[in-house]
PDB file of C-alpha atoms in Angstrom:
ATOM      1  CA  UNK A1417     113.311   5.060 212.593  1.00 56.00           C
ATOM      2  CA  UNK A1418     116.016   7.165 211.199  1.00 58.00           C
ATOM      3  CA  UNK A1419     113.197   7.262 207.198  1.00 56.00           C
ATOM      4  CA  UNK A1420     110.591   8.341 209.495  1.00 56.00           C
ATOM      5  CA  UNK A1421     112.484  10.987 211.019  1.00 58.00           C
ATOM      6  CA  UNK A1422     113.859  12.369 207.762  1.00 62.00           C
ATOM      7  CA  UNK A1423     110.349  11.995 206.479  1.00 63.00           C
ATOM      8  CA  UNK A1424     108.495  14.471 209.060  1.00 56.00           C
ATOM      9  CA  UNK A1425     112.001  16.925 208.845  1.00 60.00           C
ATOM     10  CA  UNK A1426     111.101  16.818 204.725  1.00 60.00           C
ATOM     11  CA  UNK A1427     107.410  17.214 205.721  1.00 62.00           C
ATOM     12  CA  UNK A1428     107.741  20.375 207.745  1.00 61.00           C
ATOM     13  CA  UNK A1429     110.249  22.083 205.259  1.00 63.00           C
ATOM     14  CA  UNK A1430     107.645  21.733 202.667  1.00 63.00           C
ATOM     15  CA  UNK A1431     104.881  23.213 204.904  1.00 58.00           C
ATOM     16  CA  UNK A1432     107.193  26.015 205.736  1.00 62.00           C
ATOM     17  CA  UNK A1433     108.444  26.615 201.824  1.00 59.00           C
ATOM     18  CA  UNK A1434     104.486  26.508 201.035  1.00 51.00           C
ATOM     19  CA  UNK A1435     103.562  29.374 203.646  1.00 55.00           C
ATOM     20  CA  UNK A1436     106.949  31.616 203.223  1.00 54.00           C
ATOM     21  CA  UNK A1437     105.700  31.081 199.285  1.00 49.00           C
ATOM     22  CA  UNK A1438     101.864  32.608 200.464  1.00 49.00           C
ATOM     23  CA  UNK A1439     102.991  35.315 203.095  1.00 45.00           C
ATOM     24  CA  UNK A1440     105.349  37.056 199.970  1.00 46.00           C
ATOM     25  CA  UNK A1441     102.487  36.816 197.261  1.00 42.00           C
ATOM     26  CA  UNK A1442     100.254  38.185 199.669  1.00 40.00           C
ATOM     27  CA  UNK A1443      98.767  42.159 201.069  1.00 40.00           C
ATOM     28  CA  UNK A1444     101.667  42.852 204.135  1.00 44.00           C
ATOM     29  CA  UNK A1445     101.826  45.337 207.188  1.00 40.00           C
ATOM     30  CA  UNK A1446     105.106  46.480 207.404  1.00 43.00           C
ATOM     31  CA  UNK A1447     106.412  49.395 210.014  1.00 45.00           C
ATOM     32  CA  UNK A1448     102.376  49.914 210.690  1.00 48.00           C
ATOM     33  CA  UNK A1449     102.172  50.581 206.982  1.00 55.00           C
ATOM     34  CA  UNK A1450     100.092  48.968 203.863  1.00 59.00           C
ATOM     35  CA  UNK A1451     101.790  47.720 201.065  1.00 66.00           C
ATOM     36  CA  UNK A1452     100.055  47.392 197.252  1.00 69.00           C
ATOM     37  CA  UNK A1453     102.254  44.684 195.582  1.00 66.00           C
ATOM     38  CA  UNK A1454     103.167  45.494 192.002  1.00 60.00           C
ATOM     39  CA  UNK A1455     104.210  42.947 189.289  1.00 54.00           C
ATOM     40  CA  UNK A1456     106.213  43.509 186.047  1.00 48.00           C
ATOM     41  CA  UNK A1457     103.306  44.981 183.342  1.00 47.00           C
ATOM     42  CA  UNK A1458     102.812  43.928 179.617  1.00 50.00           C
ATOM     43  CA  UNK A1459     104.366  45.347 176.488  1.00 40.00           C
ATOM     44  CA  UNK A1460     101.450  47.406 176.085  1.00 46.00           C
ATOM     45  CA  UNK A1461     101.185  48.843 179.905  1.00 45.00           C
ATOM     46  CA  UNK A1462     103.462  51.415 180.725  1.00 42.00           C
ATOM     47  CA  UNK A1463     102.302  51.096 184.716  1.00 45.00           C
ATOM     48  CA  UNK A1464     102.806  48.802 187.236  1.00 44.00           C
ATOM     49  CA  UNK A1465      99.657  47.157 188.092  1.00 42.00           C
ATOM     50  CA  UNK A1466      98.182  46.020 191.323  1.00 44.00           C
ATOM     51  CA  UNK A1467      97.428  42.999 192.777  1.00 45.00           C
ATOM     52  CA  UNK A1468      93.408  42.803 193.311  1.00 42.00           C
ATOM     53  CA  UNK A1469      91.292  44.657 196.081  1.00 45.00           C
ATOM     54  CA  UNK A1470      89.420  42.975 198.559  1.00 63.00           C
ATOM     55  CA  UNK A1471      85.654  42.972 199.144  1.00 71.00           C
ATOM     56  CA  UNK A1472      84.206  46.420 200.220  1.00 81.00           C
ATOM     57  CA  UNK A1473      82.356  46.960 203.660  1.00 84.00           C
ATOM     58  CA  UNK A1474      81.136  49.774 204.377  1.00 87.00           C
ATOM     59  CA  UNK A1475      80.037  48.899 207.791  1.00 86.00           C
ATOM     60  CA  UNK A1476      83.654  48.473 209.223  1.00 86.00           C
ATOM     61  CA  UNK A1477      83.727  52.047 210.383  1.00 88.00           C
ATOM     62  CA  UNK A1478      86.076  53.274 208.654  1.00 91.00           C
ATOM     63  CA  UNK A1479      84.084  55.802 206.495  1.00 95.00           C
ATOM     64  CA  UNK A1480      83.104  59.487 207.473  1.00 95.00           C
ATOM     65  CA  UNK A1481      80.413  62.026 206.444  1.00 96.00           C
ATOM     66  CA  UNK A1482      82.515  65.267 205.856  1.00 96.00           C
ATOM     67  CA  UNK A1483      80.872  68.655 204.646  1.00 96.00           C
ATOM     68  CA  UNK A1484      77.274  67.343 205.638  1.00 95.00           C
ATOM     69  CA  UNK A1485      76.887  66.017 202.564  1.00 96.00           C
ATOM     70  CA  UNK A1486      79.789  63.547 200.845  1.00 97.00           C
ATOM     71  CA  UNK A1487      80.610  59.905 202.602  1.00 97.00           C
ATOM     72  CA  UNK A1488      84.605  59.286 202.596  1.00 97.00           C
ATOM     73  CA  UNK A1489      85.046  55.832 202.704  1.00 97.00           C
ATOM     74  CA  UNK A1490      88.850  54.618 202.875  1.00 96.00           C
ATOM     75  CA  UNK A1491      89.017  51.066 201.250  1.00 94.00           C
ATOM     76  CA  UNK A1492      92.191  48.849 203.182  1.00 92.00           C
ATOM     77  CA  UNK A1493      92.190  51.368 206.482  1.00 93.00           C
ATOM     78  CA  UNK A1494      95.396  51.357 208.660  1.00 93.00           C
ATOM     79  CA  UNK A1495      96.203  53.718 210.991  1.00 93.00           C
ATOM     80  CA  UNK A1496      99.643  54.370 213.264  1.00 92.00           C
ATOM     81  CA  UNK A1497     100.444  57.775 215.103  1.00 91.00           C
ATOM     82  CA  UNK A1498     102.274  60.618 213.161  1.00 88.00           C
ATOM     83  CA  UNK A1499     100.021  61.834 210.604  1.00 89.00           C
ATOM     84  CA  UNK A1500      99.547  65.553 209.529  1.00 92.00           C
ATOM     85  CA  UNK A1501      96.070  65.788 209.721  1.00 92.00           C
ATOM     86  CA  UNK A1502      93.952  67.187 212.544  1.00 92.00           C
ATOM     87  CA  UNK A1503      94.389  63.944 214.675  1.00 90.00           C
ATOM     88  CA  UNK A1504      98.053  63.488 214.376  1.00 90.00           C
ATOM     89  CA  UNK A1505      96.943  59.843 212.770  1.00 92.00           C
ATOM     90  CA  UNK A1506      98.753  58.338 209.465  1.00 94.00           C
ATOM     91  CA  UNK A1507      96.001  56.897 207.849  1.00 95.00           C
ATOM     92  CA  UNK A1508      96.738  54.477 204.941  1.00 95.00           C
ATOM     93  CA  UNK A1509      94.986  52.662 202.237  1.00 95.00           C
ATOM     94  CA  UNK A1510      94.251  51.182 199.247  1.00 95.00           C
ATOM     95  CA  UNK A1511      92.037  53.591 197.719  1.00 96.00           C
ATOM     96  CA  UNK A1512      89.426  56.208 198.625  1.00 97.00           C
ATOM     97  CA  UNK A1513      85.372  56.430 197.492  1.00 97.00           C
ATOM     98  CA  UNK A1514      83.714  59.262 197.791  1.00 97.00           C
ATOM     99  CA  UNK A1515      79.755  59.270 197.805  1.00 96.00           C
ATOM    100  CA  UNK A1516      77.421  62.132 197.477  1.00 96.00           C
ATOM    101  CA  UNK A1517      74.134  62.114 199.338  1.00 96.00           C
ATOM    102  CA  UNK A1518      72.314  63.964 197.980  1.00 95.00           C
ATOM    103  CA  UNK A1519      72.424  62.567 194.309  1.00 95.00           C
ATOM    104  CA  UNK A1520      73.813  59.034 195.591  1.00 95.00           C
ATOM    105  CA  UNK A1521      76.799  59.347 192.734  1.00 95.00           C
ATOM    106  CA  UNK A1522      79.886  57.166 193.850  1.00 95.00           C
ATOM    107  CA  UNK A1523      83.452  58.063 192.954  1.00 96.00           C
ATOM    108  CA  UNK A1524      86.289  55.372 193.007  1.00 96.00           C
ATOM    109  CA  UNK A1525      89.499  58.367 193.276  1.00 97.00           C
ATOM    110  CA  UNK A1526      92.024  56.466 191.875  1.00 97.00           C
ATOM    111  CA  UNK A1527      91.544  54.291 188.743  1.00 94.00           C
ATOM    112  CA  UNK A1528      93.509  51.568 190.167  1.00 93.00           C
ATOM    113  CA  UNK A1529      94.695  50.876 194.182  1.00 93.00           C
ATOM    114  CA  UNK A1530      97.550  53.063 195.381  1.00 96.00           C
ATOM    115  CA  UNK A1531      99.276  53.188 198.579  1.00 97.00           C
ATOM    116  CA  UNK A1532      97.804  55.998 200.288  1.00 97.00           C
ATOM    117  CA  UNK A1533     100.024  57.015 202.818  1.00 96.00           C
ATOM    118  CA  UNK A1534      97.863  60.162 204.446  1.00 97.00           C
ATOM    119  CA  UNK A1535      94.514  61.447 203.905  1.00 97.00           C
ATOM    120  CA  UNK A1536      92.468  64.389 205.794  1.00 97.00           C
ATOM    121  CA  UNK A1537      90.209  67.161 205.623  1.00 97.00           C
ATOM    122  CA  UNK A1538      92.301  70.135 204.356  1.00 95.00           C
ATOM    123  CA  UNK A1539      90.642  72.801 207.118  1.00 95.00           C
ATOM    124  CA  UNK A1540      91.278  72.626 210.934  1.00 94.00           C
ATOM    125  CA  UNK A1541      93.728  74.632 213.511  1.00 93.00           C
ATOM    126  CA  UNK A1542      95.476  71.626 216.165  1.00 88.00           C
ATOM    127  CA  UNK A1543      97.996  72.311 219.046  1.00 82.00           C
ATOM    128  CA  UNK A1544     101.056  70.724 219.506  1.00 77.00           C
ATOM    129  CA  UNK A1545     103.618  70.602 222.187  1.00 73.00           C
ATOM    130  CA  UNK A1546     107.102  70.664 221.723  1.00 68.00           C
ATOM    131  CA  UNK A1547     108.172  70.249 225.131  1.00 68.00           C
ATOM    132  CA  UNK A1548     107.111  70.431 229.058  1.00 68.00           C
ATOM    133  CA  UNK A1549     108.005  74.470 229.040  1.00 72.00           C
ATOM    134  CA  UNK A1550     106.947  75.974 226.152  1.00 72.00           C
ATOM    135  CA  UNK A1551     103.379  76.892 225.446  1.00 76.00           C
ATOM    136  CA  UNK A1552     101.329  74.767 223.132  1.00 78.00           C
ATOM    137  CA  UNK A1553     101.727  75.975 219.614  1.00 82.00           C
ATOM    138  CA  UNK A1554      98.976  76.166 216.999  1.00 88.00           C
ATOM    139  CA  UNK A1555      99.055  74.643 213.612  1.00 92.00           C
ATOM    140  CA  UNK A1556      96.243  75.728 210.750  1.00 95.00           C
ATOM    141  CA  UNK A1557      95.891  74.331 207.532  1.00 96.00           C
ATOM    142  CA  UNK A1558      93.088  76.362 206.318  1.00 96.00           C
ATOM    143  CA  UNK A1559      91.574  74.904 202.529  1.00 97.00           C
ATOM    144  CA  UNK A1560      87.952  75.242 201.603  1.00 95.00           C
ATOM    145  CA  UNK A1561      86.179  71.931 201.087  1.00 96.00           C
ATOM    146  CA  UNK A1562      88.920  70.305 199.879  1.00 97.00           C
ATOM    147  CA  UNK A1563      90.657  66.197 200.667  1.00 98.00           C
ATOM    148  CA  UNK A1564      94.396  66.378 201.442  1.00 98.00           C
ATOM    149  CA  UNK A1565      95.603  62.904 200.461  1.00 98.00           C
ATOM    150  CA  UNK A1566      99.269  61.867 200.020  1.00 98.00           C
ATOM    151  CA  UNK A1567      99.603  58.947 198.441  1.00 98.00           C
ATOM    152  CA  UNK A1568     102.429  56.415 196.103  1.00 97.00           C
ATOM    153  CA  UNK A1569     101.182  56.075 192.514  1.00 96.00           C
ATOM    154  CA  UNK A1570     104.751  54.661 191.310  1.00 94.00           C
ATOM    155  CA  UNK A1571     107.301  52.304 192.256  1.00 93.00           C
ATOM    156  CA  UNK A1572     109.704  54.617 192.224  1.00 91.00           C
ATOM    157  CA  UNK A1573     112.602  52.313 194.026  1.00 89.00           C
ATOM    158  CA  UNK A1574     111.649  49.139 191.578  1.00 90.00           C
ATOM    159  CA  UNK A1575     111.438  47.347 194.347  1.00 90.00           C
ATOM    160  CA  UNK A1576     108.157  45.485 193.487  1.00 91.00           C
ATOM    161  CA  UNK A1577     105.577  47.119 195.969  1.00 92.00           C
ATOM    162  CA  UNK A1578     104.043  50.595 196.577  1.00 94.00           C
ATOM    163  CA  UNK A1579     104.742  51.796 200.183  1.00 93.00           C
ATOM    164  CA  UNK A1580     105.953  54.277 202.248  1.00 93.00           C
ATOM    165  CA  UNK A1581     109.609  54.003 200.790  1.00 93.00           C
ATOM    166  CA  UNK A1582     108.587  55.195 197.678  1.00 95.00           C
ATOM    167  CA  UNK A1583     108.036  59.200 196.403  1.00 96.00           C
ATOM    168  CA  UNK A1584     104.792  60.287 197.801  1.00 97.00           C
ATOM    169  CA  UNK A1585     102.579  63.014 195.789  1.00 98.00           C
ATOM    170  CA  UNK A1586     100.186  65.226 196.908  1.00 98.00           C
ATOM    171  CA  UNK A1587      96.845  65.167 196.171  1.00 98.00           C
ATOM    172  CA  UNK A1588      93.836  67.648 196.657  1.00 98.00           C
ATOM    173  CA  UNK A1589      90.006  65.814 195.973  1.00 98.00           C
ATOM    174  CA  UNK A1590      87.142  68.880 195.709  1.00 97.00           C
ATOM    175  CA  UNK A1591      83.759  66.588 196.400  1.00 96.00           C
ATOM    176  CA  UNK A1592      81.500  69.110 194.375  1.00 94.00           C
ATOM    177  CA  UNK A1593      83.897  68.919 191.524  1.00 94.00           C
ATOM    178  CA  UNK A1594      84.554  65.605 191.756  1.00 94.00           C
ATOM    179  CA  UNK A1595      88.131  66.422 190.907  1.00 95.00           C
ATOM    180  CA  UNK A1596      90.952  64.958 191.772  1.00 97.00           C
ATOM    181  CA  UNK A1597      94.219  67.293 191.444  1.00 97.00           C
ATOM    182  CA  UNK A1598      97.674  66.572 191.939  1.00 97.00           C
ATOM    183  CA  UNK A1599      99.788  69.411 192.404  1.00 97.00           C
ATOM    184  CA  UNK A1600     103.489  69.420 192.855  1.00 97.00           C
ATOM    185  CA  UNK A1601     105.433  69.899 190.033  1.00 96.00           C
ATOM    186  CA  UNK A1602     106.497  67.325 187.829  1.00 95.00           C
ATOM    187  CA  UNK A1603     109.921  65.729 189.186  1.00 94.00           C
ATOM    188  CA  UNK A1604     109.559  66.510 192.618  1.00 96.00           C
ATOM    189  CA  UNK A1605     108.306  64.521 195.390  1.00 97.00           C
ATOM    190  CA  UNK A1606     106.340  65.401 199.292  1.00 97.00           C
ATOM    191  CA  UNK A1607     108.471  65.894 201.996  1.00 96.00           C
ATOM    192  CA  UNK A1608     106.842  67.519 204.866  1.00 96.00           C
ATOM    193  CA  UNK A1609     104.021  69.578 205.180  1.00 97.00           C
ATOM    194  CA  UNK A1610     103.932  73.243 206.221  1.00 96.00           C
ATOM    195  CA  UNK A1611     101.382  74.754 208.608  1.00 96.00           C
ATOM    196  CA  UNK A1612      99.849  78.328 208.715  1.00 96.00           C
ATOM    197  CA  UNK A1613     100.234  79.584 205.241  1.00 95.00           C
ATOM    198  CA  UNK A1614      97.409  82.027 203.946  1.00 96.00           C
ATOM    199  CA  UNK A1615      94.205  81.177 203.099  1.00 97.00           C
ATOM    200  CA  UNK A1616      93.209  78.056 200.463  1.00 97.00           C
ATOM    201  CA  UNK A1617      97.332  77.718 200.243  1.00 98.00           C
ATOM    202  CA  UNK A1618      98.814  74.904 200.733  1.00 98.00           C
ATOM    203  CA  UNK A1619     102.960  75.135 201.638  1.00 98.00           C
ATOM    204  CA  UNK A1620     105.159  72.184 202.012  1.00 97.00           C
ATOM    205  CA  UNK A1621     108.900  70.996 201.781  1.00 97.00           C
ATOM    206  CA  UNK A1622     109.514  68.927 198.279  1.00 96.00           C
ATOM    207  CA  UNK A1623     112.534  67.116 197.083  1.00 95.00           C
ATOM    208  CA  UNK A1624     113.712  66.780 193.884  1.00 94.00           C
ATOM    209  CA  UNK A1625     113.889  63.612 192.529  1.00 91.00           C
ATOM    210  CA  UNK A1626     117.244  62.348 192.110  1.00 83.00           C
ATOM    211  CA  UNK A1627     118.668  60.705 188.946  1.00 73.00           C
ATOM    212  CA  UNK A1628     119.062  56.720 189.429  1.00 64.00           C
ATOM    213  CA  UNK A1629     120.670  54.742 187.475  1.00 59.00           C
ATOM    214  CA  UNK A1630     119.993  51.349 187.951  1.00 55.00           C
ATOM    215  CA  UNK A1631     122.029  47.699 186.834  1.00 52.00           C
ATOM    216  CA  UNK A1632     120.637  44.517 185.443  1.00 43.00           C
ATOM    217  CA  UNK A1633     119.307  43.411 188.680  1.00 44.00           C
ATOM    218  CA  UNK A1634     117.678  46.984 189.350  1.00 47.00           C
ATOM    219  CA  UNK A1635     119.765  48.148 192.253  1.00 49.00           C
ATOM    220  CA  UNK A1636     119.630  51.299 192.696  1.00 51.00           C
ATOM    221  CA  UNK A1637     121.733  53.977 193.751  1.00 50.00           C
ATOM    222  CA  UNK A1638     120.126  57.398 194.489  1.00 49.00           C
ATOM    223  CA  UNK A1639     122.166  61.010 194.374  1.00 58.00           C
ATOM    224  CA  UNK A1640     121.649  63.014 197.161  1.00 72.00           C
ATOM    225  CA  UNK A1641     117.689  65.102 197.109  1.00 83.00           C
ATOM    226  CA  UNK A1642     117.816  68.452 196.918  1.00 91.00           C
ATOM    227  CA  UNK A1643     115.456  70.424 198.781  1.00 93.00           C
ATOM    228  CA  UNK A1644     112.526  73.406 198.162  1.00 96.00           C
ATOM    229  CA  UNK A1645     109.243  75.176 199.231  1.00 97.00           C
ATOM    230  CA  UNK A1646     106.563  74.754 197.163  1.00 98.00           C
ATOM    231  CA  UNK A1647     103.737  76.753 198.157  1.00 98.00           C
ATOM    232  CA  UNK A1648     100.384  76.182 195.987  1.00 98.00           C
ATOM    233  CA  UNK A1649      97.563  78.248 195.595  1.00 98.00           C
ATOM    234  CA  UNK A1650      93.889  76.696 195.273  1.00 97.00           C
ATOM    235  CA  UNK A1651      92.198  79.673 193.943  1.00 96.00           C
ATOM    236  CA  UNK A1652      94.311  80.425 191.045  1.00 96.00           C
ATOM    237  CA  UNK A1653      95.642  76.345 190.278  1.00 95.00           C
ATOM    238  CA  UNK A1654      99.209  77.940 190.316  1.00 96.00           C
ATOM    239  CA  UNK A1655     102.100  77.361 192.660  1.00 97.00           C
ATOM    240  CA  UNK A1656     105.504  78.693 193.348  1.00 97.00           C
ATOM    241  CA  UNK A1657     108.777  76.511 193.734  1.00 96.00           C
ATOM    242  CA  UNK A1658     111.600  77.987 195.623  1.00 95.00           C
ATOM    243  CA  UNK A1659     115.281  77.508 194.471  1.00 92.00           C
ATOM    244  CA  UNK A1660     117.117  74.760 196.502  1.00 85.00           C
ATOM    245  CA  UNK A1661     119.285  75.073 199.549  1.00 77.00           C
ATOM    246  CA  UNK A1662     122.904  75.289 199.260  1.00 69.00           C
TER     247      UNK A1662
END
């Protein structure tokens, strides 16, 4: 009695080793987030890669006809409350396609899955309310035809998966272009977005990326981020960085 009952305890550890095993190697939800694993890369690959998409379907719902003419399909959709956009919605993902109707071209924006982290149409005026007195208070982002994504390209905490811990960038996708544009400067990562600026800007808060240094097991330990404005203009490709706060 006492082999058999040692047999089903060694039984059930084994079935729970096996699935705690599958659930790590796997795509997670974590805080209402997606996460893109990432595994060590090659000699000759200076990026971490992916682990592999799953199947397309575009009749889940999840894609939009923006502009009257270009599909936006978001491969991997999650949503949770809190995003920038229009709708107040985060909306992650894998990647994003973008399909024109009127020449039936397909564009893949990213060459490999990401963790996108935010994504909206870069035009659109939204009220908020701060509290029960106070009038509502109207935010305006105002871009022409342009994609506002924010999304994590880089494992920037080496912690072996892209998600919303990581530095996010900014993005800006023009559908009759085709182009895909990111524009903060180089070292510095999103922080919060800034409403109302002037026409086709685009002004946020950016932090500077801190130095890490980093021992054998890749523990890091991160100086504190300084802070600036970055406010980018669309018609001329230029932006302005403030100095930080002291």
């Amino acid at each position: 009695m006492e082999k058999l009952r040692t047999g089903v305890f060694l039984f059930f550890l084994l079935v729970l080793a096996v699935l705690t095993f599958s659930l790590t190697k796997s795509w997670r939800f974590m805080d209402g987030g997606y996460e893109v694993s990432v595994e060590q890369p090659d000699a000759k690959e200076k990026d971490y890669l992916p682990e592999p998409s799953d199947q397309l379907d575009l009749e889940d719902g999840n894609g939009k006809i923006h502009w009257k003419q270009f599909f936006i399909y978001p491969h991997g959709l999650v949503t949770e409350q809190g995003g920038f956009g229009p709708d107040g919605i985060l909306s992650h993902a894998r990647n994003i396609y973008s399909i024109n109707l009127k020449n039936g071209n397909v564009q893949k924006l990213f060459q490999r899955d990401v963790y996108i982290w935010d994504f909206f149409v870069g035009e659109f005026a939204k009220k908020t309310i701060a509290n029960n007195i106070d009038e509502p208070k109207e935010d305006m982002l105002s871009l022409d035809k342009k994609l506002v994504i924010l999304a994590v390209t880089e494992d920037s905490n080496l912690d072996g998966v892209l998600n919303h811990k990581d530095y996010k960038q900014l993005f800006l996708f023009e559908p009759d272009s085709a182009k895909l544009e990111k524009i903060l400067p180089e070292g510095y990562h999103f922080r919060k977005l800034l409403y109302n600026s002037q026409k086709n800007h685009i002004s946020m808060i950016l932090g500077k990326n801190p130095v890490i240094q980093s021992d054998r097991k890749r523990r890091l330990v991160d100086l504190q981020v300084s802070q600036h404005l970055y406010d980018y203009d669309t018609n001329t490709a230029k932006g302005i960085l403030s100095g930080s706060l002291e």
